[in-house]
Amino acid sequence: MSPINDIEIINRVIEGDKEAFSQIVQKYQNMVFKYVYYQFNNYDEALDITQDIFITVMEALQSFRQESKFSTWLYSIMVNHCKNYRKKMNRYSTVSLKVMKGEDEVDLQLQDYRENPEDKVVNEDSIRIIKEEISKLPEDFKDILTLRDIDGLSYNEISEILDINLSNVKVRIHRGREYLKNRLHARGLI
Amino acid sequence: MTLKHLKFEEISDLLDNELSDQEKEQCLSHITVCEVCGQEFDSLSKCLTLLSSLKNECIVIPDFSERTIMICRSREKKRLFLKAVPAIAASVIIIFGAGFIRTGLFNESGSYVAANLTGHNETQKIIETVSNSNGRIIQITQAYIDGEFDKNSVAAIKRVLQKNKIKHAFIVNSGMLVNPAAGRMEDVGFTLGSASVSLNNDENQNYASIESDKVRMRIFK
Ligand SMILES: [Zn+2]
C-alpha cells in the first residue's frame, strides 16, 4: 500500500468513517507490535502497549499535519509511547541487575561463550540470543537499532521519529551497533 | 593496503551504503586484504543479518483493529459528555419558576441535559425541583448540583429530594457563601436517604440565626 493510500484512509476516518481505521491498524500492527515487543521483551505487555498506541494514534489523527509521511508520524507516537511507558515502569522497577565495575556499568549475567556455530547465522538459538541482547540494550541503542536494523527505516526517517539530528542518528547507530556486536561476540554468536 | 585499520564507523557506513564512492572504494580494498578488518566487517554484517531476520520473525498477534475502533468510540462518547458538563456549569443556568433553559445546549424541555448526565433521572429530578422552588442552579457537575434557594423553600426541596445527599450553606450577602459554622460550604448533615425530612427545631434555629433569606445547597446525585 502506498503512502497516498494512507492519507486517503486517514481522511476518511477524520470525516467520520471510523471503520476505515482498521486498514491502518492491520497494515502497521505487526511492525508496531514487534517494536514494542523487542523493547519490553514481554508478549502480554507488548499486546497492551500496542493496543494503547493505536488508540492514541486514532485519537490524535486530527492533529496529523500530513507534513511528514503517516508512517513516520505513527512511529514517533510509538517511540514516545514506549519511552513514557518505560519511565512509568522504572519508577516501580525491581532491583537493577547492573553492577558497577570500575567506571563501567556491567550487566550481571551468565556469559555464554559457546563456539560460533559454523552453519547458518540465523537459527532458532541465535534468534533467541539476539532477542535477549536487544532487550538488554541501553534504551537509546534499543530504539535506534530496532528502527534502523529491524524495521529498516532510513536515517532521515529515524531523525524525524526520534527528533534528533542526522549526525546524532549516525553516531547513535554506530555506537549501538558496536555495542551489540560486542555483546553478540561475547556470547559466541558472531 | 592502507596502514591504518578501518574505524568501526566506516565499516558500519559501508554496510549502510553511506560512504562516498571514493571512501567506499578505499574501504573495500582495505577489507579484502586486511584480515582484522575483514573479520570485523563479517561480524557486523552477521549482526545486521540477525537483526533484519527479526523483521520477518513470525509472532502471532491478534488483530487490533476492531478493539481500537471500539475503544475510541466509547472514549469519544465519554469525552463529549465530560465536555458538556463544564459548559453547562459555566453558563450559570438560571431557572425562574418553571422557566426552562434556552442555551444552545438544551432543547426546550431541558431533557438534553438530563439525557447526557450520568444518572440522568436524578439530574432531571433535581433540576425540576430547583426550578419549581424559584431556585437558581449555580453549577452542575457529574457528582452534584449546586443551587440557591429561598430559605423558605428548603423544607419543600428536602422533601422531594430526600433520597439525595444534600449539603448546604447560607448566603449572607450578595454572593457571599457562608456556612454557619465554618463559613464555607460544608456538610451539615442534612439528609442522607433518611425518612425524616422535615427540619427539626435545631435546624430551624440554625437557619434563623443567619441574616439571610437565601440558602445554597449542594445536591449530590
Ligand atoms: Zn585493517
PDB file of C-alpha atoms in Angstrom, chain B residues 5-167:
ATOM      1  CA  HIS B   5      42.749  -0.209  10.173  1.00  0.00           C
ATOM      2  CA  LEU B   6      39.227   0.918   9.414  1.00  0.00           C
ATOM      3  CA  LYS B   7      37.208   2.585  12.093  1.00  0.00           C
ATOM      4  CA  PHE B   8      34.042   0.861  13.189  1.00  0.00           C
ATOM      5  CA  GLU B   9      32.054   3.801  11.844  1.00  0.00           C
ATOM      6  CA  GLU B  10      33.479   3.263   8.410  1.00  0.00           C
ATOM      7  CA  ILE B  11      32.521  -0.382   8.386  1.00  0.00           C
ATOM      8  CA  SER B  12      29.057   0.486   9.615  1.00  0.00           C
ATOM      9  CA  ASP B  13      28.662   3.204   6.986  1.00  0.00           C
ATOM     10  CA  LEU B  14      29.942   0.874   4.343  1.00  0.00           C
ATOM     11  CA  LEU B  15      27.254  -1.640   5.169  1.00  0.00           C
ATOM     12  CA  ASP B  16      24.656   1.115   5.100  1.00  0.00           C
ATOM     13  CA  ASN B  17      25.979   2.475   1.848  1.00  0.00           C
ATOM     14  CA  GLU B  18      26.567   5.814   3.496  1.00  0.00           C
ATOM     15  CA  LEU B  19      30.037   6.356   2.094  1.00  0.00           C
ATOM     16  CA  SER B  20      31.055   8.330  -0.936  1.00  0.00           C
ATOM     17  CA  ASP B  21      32.209   6.291  -3.910  1.00  0.00           C
ATOM     18  CA  GLN B  22      35.777   7.106  -3.166  1.00  0.00           C
ATOM     19  CA  GLU B  23      35.597   6.163   0.506  1.00  0.00           C
ATOM     20  CA  LYS B  24      33.756   3.019  -0.393  1.00  0.00           C
ATOM     21  CA  GLU B  25      36.461   2.071  -2.830  1.00  0.00           C
ATOM     22  CA  GLN B  26      39.184   2.595  -0.233  1.00  0.00           C
ATOM     23  CA  CYS B  27      37.394   0.689   2.493  1.00  0.00           C
ATOM     24  CA  LEU B  28      36.598  -2.253   0.258  1.00  0.00           C
ATOM     25  CA  SER B  29      40.106  -2.561  -0.958  1.00  0.00           C
ATOM     26  CA  HIS B  30      41.387  -2.478   2.605  1.00  0.00           C
ATOM     27  CA  ILE B  31      38.948  -5.107   3.754  1.00  0.00           C
ATOM     28  CA  THR B  32      39.875  -7.506   1.007  1.00  0.00           C
ATOM     29  CA  VAL B  33      43.485  -7.527   2.106  1.00  0.00           C
ATOM     30  CA  CYS B  34      43.292  -6.912   5.867  1.00  0.00           C
ATOM     31  CA  GLU B  35      42.203  -9.909   7.857  1.00  0.00           C
ATOM     32  CA  VAL B  36      41.414  -7.934  11.003  1.00  0.00           C
ATOM     33  CA  CYS B  37      39.107  -5.518   9.247  1.00  0.00           C
ATOM     34  CA  GLY B  38      37.676  -8.281   7.095  1.00  0.00           C
ATOM     35  CA  GLN B  39      36.656 -10.128  10.234  1.00  0.00           C
ATOM     36  CA  GLU B  40      35.201  -7.003  11.743  1.00  0.00           C
ATOM     37  CA  PHE B  41      33.202  -6.489   8.592  1.00  0.00           C
ATOM     38  CA  ASP B  42      31.935 -10.072   8.681  1.00  0.00           C
ATOM     39  CA  SER B  43      30.950  -9.780  12.316  1.00  0.00           C
ATOM     40  CA  LEU B  44      28.931  -6.656  11.814  1.00  0.00           C
ATOM     41  CA  SER B  45      27.275  -7.920   8.704  1.00  0.00           C
ATOM     42  CA  LYS B  46      26.275 -11.104  10.542  1.00  0.00           C
ATOM     43  CA  CYS B  47      24.956  -8.983  13.364  1.00  0.00           C
ATOM     44  CA  LEU B  48      22.871  -6.960  10.921  1.00  0.00           C
ATOM     45  CA  THR B  49      21.654 -10.089   9.195  1.00  0.00           C
ATOM     46  CA  LEU B  50      20.419 -11.378  12.520  1.00  0.00           C
ATOM     47  CA  LEU B  51      18.681  -8.131  13.298  1.00  0.00           C
ATOM     48  CA  SER B  52      16.979  -7.908   9.953  1.00  0.00           C
ATOM     49  CA  SER B  53      15.877 -11.513  10.249  1.00  0.00           C
ATOM     50  CA  LEU B  54      13.754 -10.383  13.173  1.00  0.00           C
ATOM     51  CA  LYS B  55      11.703  -8.303  10.801  1.00  0.00           C
ATOM     52  CA  ASN B  56      10.353 -11.490   9.303  1.00  0.00           C
ATOM     53  CA  GLU B  57      10.089 -13.324  12.545  1.00  0.00           C
ATOM     54  CA  CYS B  58       6.615 -14.667  12.840  1.00  0.00           C
ATOM     55  CA  ILE B  59       4.886 -13.695  16.041  1.00  0.00           C
ATOM     56  CA  VAL B  60       1.221 -14.463  16.246  1.00  0.00           C
ATOM     57  CA  ILE B  61      -0.736 -11.443  17.372  1.00  0.00           C
ATOM     58  CA  PRO B  62      -4.433 -10.697  17.446  1.00  0.00           C
ATOM     59  CA  ASP B  63      -5.991  -8.161  15.113  1.00  0.00           C
ATOM     60  CA  PHE B  64      -6.061  -4.889  16.993  1.00  0.00           C
ATOM     61  CA  SER B  65      -8.340  -3.054  14.602  1.00  0.00           C
ATOM     62  CA  GLU B  66     -11.766  -3.905  15.935  1.00  0.00           C
ATOM     63  CA  ARG B  67     -10.879  -3.246  19.541  1.00  0.00           C
ATOM     64  CA  THR B  68      -9.136   0.006  18.705  1.00  0.00           C
ATOM     65  CA  ILE B  69     -12.183   1.390  16.956  1.00  0.00           C
ATOM     66  CA  MET B  70     -14.489   0.175  19.684  1.00  0.00           C
ATOM     67  CA  ILE B  71     -12.444   1.726  22.477  1.00  0.00           C
ATOM     68  CA  CYS B  72     -12.039   5.014  20.619  1.00  0.00           C
ATOM     69  CA  ARG B  73     -15.759   5.197  20.012  1.00  0.00           C
ATOM     70  CA  SER B  74     -16.662   4.719  23.644  1.00  0.00           C
ATOM     71  CA  ARG B  75     -13.964   7.118  24.799  1.00  0.00           C
ATOM     72  CA  GLU B  76     -15.255   9.728  22.392  1.00  0.00           C
ATOM     73  CA  LYS B  77     -18.731   9.406  23.820  1.00  0.00           C
ATOM     74  CA  LYS B  78     -17.351   9.856  27.292  1.00  0.00           C
ATOM     75  CA  ARG B  79     -15.334  12.877  26.225  1.00  0.00           C
ATOM     76  CA  LEU B  80     -18.319  14.555  24.650  1.00  0.00           C
ATOM     77  CA  PHE B  81     -20.157  14.072  27.869  1.00  0.00           C
ATOM     78  CA  LEU B  82     -17.368  15.444  30.041  1.00  0.00           C
ATOM     79  CA  LYS B  83     -17.033  18.380  27.710  1.00  0.00           C
ATOM     80  CA  ALA B  84     -20.701  19.179  28.042  1.00  0.00           C
ATOM     81  CA  VAL B  85     -20.671  19.276  31.817  1.00  0.00           C
ATOM     82  CA  PRO B  86     -18.376  22.274  32.409  1.00  0.00           C
ATOM     83  CA  ALA B  87     -20.109  24.100  29.596  1.00  0.00           C
ATOM     84  CA  ILE B  88     -23.347  23.659  31.420  1.00  0.00           C
ATOM     85  CA  ALA B  89     -21.805  24.745  34.678  1.00  0.00           C
ATOM     86  CA  ALA B  90     -20.116  27.778  33.164  1.00  0.00           C
ATOM     87  CA  SER B  91     -23.303  29.095  31.716  1.00  0.00           C
ATOM     88  CA  VAL B  92     -24.761  29.535  35.232  1.00  0.00           C
ATOM     89  CA  ILE B  93     -28.179  28.387  34.415  1.00  0.00           C
ATOM     90  CA  ILE B  94     -30.877  30.384  35.993  1.00  0.00           C
ATOM     91  CA  ILE B  95     -34.229  28.838  36.386  1.00  0.00           C
ATOM     92  CA  PHE B  96     -37.111  31.007  37.396  1.00  0.00           C
ATOM     93  CA  GLY B  97     -40.169  29.117  38.342  1.00  0.00           C
ATOM     94  CA  ALA B  98     -40.922  26.583  35.700  1.00  0.00           C
ATOM     95  CA  GLY B  99     -38.958  28.551  33.136  1.00  0.00           C
ATOM     96  CA  PHE B 100     -36.637  26.434  31.087  1.00  0.00           C
ATOM     97  CA  ILE B 101     -33.127  26.885  29.974  1.00  0.00           C
ATOM     98  CA  ARG B 102     -32.657  28.186  26.482  1.00  0.00           C
ATOM     99  CA  THR B 103     -28.972  27.933  25.836  1.00  0.00           C
ATOM    100  CA  GLY B 104     -27.823  26.001  22.830  1.00  0.00           C
ATOM    101  CA  LEU B 105     -27.090  23.037  24.978  1.00  0.00           C
ATOM    102  CA  PHE B 106     -30.657  22.396  25.846  1.00  0.00           C
ATOM    103  CA  ASN B 107     -33.745  21.732  23.943  1.00  0.00           C
ATOM    104  CA  GLU B 108     -36.919  23.339  25.144  1.00  0.00           C
ATOM    105  CA  SER B 109     -37.842  20.709  27.610  1.00  0.00           C
ATOM    106  CA  GLY B 110     -34.375  20.660  29.112  1.00  0.00           C
ATOM    107  CA  SER B 111     -34.133  16.965  28.522  1.00  0.00           C
ATOM    108  CA  TYR B 112     -30.807  17.229  26.733  1.00  0.00           C
ATOM    109  CA  VAL B 113     -29.005  17.875  29.976  1.00  0.00           C
ATOM    110  CA  ALA B 114     -30.793  15.109  31.660  1.00  0.00           C
ATOM    111  CA  ALA B 115     -30.077  12.686  28.894  1.00  0.00           C
ATOM    112  CA  ASN B 116     -26.370  13.407  28.919  1.00  0.00           C
ATOM    113  CA  LEU B 117     -25.614  13.304  32.575  1.00  0.00           C
ATOM    114  CA  THR B 118     -24.972  10.081  34.325  1.00  0.00           C
ATOM    115  CA  GLY B 119     -27.854   9.086  36.492  1.00  0.00           C
ATOM    116  CA  HIS B 120     -29.893  11.368  34.338  1.00  0.00           C
ATOM    117  CA  ASN B 121     -33.136  10.657  36.108  1.00  0.00           C
ATOM    118  CA  GLU B 122     -31.660  12.041  39.291  1.00  0.00           C
ATOM    119  CA  THR B 123     -30.411  15.092  37.491  1.00  0.00           C
ATOM    120  CA  GLN B 124     -33.730  15.791  35.912  1.00  0.00           C
ATOM    121  CA  LYS B 125     -35.430  15.407  39.233  1.00  0.00           C
ATOM    122  CA  ILE B 126     -33.058  17.844  40.887  1.00  0.00           C
ATOM    123  CA  ILE B 127     -33.347  20.391  38.126  1.00  0.00           C
ATOM    124  CA  GLU B 128     -37.099  20.228  38.153  1.00  0.00           C
ATOM    125  CA  THR B 129     -37.216  20.562  41.887  1.00  0.00           C
ATOM    126  CA  VAL B 130     -34.916  23.537  41.888  1.00  0.00           C
ATOM    127  CA  SER B 131     -36.854  25.232  39.163  1.00  0.00           C
ATOM    128  CA  ASN B 132     -40.162  24.557  40.866  1.00  0.00           C
ATOM    129  CA  SER B 133     -38.881  26.230  44.008  1.00  0.00           C
ATOM    130  CA  ASN B 134     -37.912  29.514  42.414  1.00  0.00           C
ATOM    131  CA  GLY B 135     -34.331  28.361  42.785  1.00  0.00           C
ATOM    132  CA  ARG B 136     -31.253  29.085  40.781  1.00  0.00           C
ATOM    133  CA  ILE B 137     -28.864  26.422  39.629  1.00  0.00           C
ATOM    134  CA  ILE B 138     -25.311  27.556  40.097  1.00  0.00           C
ATOM    135  CA  GLN B 139     -23.325  24.602  38.982  1.00  0.00           C
ATOM    136  CA  ILE B 140     -23.843  21.149  37.619  1.00  0.00           C
ATOM    137  CA  THR B 141     -21.079  18.617  37.848  1.00  0.00           C
ATOM    138  CA  GLN B 142     -21.060  14.904  37.413  1.00  0.00           C
ATOM    139  CA  ALA B 143     -21.369  14.388  41.138  1.00  0.00           C
ATOM    140  CA  TYR B 144     -23.599  17.170  42.337  1.00  0.00           C
ATOM    141  CA  ILE B 145     -25.663  20.216  41.573  1.00  0.00           C
ATOM    142  CA  ASP B 146     -25.276  23.494  43.453  1.00  0.00           C
ATOM    143  CA  GLY B 147     -28.396  25.535  43.783  1.00  0.00           C
ATOM    144  CA  GLU B 148     -29.518  28.649  45.572  1.00  0.00           C
ATOM    145  CA  PHE B 149     -32.961  28.954  47.094  1.00  0.00           C
ATOM    146  CA  ASP B 150     -35.178  30.914  49.343  1.00  0.00           C
ATOM    147  CA  LYS B 151     -34.780  29.810  52.894  1.00  0.00           C
ATOM    148  CA  ASN B 152     -38.483  29.128  52.945  1.00  0.00           C
ATOM    149  CA  SER B 153     -38.306  26.526  50.215  1.00  0.00           C
ATOM    150  CA  VAL B 154     -35.648  24.413  51.864  1.00  0.00           C
ATOM    151  CA  ALA B 155     -38.057  22.121  53.588  1.00  0.00           C
ATOM    152  CA  ALA B 156     -40.013  21.574  50.414  1.00  0.00           C
ATOM    153  CA  ILE B 157     -36.893  20.810  48.458  1.00  0.00           C
ATOM    154  CA  LYS B 158     -35.755  18.410  51.066  1.00  0.00           C
ATOM    155  CA  ARG B 159     -39.000  16.592  50.897  1.00  0.00           C
ATOM    156  CA  VAL B 160     -38.691  15.994  47.198  1.00  0.00           C
ATOM    157  CA  LEU B 161     -35.015  15.216  47.213  1.00  0.00           C
ATOM    158  CA  GLN B 162     -34.996  13.184  50.343  1.00  0.00           C
ATOM    159  CA  LYS B 163     -33.061  10.438  48.701  1.00  0.00           C
ATOM    160  CA  ASN B 164     -30.221  12.695  47.682  1.00  0.00           C
ATOM    161  CA  LYS B 165     -27.428  13.655  49.932  1.00  0.00           C
ATOM    162  CA  ILE B 166     -27.800  17.366  50.452  1.00  0.00           C
ATOM    163  CA  LYS B 167     -25.108  19.696  51.624  1.00  0.00           C
TER     164      LYS B 167
END
